[in-house]
CSV table of C-alpha atoms in Angstrom, one decimal:
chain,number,residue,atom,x,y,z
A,1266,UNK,CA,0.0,0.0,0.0
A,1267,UNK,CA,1.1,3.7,-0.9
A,1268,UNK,CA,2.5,5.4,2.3
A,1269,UNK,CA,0.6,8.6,1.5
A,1270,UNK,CA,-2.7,6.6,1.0
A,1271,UNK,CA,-2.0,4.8,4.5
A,1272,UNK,CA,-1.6,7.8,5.8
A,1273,UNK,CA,-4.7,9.4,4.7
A,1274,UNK,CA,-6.4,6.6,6.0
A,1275,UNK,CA,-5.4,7.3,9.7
A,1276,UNK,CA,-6.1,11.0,9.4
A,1277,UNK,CA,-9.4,11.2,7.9
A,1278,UNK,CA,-11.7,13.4,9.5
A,1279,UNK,CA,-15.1,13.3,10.2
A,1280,UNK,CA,-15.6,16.4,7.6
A,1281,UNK,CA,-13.4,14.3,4.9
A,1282,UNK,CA,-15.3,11.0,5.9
A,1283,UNK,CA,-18.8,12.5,4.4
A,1284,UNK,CA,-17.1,13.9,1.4
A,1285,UNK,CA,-15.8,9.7,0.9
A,1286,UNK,CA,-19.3,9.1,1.0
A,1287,UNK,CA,-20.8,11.6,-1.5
A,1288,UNK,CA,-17.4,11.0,-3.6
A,1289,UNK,CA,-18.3,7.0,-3.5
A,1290,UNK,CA,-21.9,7.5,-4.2
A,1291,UNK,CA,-21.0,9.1,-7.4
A,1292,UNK,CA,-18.2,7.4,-8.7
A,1293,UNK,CA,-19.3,3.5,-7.8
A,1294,UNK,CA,-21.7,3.3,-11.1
A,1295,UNK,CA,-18.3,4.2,-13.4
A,1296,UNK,CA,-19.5,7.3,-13.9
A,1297,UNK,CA,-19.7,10.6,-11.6
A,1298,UNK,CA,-22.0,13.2,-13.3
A,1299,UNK,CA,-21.8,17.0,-13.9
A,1300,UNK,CA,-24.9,17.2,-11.4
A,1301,UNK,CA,-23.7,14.4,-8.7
A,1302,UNK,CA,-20.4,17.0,-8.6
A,1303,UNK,CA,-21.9,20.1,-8.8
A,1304,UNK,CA,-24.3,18.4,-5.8
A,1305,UNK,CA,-21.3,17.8,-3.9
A,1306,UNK,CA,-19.5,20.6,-4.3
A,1307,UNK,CA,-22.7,22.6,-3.5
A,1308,UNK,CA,-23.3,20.4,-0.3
A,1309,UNK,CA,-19.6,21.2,0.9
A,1310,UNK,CA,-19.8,24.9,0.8
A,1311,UNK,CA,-23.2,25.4,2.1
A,1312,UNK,CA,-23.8,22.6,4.9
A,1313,UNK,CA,-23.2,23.6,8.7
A,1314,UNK,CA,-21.2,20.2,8.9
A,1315,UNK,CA,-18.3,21.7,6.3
A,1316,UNK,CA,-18.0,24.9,8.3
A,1317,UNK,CA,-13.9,25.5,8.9
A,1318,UNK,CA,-13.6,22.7,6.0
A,1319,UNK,CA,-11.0,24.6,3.2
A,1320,UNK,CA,-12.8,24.1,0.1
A,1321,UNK,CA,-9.7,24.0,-1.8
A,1322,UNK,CA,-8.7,20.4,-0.3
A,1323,UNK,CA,-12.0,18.8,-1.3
A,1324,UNK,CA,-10.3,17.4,-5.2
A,1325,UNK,CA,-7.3,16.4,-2.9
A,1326,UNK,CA,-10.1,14.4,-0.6
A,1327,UNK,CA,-11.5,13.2,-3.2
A,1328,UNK,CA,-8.7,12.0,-4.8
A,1329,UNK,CA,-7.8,10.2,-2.0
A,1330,UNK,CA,-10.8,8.6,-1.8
A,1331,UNK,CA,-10.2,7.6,-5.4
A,1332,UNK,CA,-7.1,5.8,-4.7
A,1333,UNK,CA,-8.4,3.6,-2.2
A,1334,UNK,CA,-11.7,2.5,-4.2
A,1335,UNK,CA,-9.3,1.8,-7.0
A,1336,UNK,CA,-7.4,-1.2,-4.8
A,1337,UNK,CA,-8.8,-4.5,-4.4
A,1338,UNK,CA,-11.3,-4.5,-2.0
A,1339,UNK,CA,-11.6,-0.8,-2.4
A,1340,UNK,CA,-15.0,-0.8,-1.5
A,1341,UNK,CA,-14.8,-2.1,1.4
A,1342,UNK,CA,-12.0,-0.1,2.4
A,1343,UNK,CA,-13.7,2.6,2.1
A,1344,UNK,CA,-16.7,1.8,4.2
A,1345,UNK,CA,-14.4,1.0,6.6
A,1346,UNK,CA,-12.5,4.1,6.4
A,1347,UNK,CA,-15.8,6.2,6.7
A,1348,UNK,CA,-17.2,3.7,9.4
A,1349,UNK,CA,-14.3,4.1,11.8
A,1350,UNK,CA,-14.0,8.5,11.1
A,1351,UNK,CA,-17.6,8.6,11.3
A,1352,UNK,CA,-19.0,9.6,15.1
A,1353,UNK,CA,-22.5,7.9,15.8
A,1354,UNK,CA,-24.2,11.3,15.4
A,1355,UNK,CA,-23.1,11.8,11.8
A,1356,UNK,CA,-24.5,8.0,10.8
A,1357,UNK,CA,-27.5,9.5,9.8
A,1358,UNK,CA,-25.9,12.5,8.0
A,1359,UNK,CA,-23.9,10.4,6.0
A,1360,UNK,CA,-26.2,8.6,4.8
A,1361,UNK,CA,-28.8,12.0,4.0
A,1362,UNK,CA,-25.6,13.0,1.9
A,1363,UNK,CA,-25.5,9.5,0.3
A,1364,UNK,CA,-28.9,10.3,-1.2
A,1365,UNK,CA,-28.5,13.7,-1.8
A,1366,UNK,CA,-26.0,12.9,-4.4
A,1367,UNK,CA,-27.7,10.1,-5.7
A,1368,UNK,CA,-30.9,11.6,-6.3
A,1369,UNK,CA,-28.6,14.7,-8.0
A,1370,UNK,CA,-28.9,13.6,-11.6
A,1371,UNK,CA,-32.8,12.1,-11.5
A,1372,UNK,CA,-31.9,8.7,-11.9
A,1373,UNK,CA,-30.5,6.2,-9.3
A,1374,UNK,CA,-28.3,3.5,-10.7
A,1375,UNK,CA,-28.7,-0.2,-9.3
A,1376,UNK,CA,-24.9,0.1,-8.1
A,1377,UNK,CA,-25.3,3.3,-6.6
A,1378,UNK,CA,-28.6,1.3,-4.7
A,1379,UNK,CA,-26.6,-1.0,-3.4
A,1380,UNK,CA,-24.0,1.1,-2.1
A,1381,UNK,CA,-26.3,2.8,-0.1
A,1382,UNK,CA,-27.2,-0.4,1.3
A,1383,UNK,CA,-24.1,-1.4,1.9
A,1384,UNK,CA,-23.9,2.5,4.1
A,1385,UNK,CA,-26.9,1.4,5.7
A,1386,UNK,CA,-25.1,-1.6,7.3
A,1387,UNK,CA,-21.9,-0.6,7.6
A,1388,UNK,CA,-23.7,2.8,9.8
A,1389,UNK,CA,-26.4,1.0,11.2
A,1390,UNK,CA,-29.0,3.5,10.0
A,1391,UNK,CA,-32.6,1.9,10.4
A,1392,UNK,CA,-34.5,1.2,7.5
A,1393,UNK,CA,-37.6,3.6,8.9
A,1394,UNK,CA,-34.9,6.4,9.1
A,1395,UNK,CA,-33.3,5.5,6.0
A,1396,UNK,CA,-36.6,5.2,4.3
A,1397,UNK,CA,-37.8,9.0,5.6
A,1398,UNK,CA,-34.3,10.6,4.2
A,1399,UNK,CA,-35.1,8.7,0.7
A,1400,UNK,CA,-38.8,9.5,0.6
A,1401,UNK,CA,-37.5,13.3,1.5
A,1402,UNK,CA,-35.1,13.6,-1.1
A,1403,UNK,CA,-37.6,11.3,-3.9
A,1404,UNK,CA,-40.2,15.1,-3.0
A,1405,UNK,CA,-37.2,17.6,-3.9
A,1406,UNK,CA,-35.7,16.2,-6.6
A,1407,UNK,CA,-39.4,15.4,-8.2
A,1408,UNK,CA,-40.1,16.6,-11.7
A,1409,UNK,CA,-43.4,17.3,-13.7
């Protein structure tokens, strides 16, 4: 394993941890839209969460996260990686961001369903919460 992505690894914060998510979200269906990144880079300079966060690290963050998605087992690592930076409180944020993202460019690819599934499990978000955030975003991203 790179030394500079091991050490990114141990000194992810919890700000960097949601941008893995939203960054995952887009990029695990091959292909990370104009709107999933505008979305993300919207999220990041508007949400209380990202408050201190210097903007101009988020391509380096999301490179990062890039790198480890791109080893085998990347997908897991990454999980793991946004599990263990992740405080309890933020489980549910996470996931809200998740959706956000996914819901960004209208359509919801199968891989990006199941990734959310797997961010589900891996932050133990209940399926009556999770099913609320999804029903919020399926009214604000509605068309006509």
């Amino acid at each position: 394993m790179d030394k500079a992505i091991a050490a990114t690894r141990t000194a992810v914060s919890p700000q960097e941890a949601l941008i893995y998510v939203m960054v995952t979200l887009s990029a695990v269906d091959r292909e990370m839209t104009d709107r999933e990144l505008r979305k993300i880079g919207d999220i990041v300079n508007t949400l209380p969460i990202f408050g201190g966060f210097d903007t101009d690290r988020l391509i380096h963050v999301a490179e990062a996260c890039g790198a480890i998605t791109r080893e085998a087992d990347g997908l897991h690592e990454v999980l793991t990686v946004i599990a263990t930076a992740l405080p309890k409180k933020l489980h549910e944020t996470a996931y809200a961001l998740a959706v956000e993202v996914a819901a960004a460019d209208l359509h919801v690819e199968q891989e990006e369903l199941r990734f959310l599934e797997l961010l589900r499990d891996v932050l133990d978000v209940d399926g009556l919460t999770a099913a609320a955030i999804e029903r919020g975003a399926r009214a604000r991203y509605r068309t006509l």
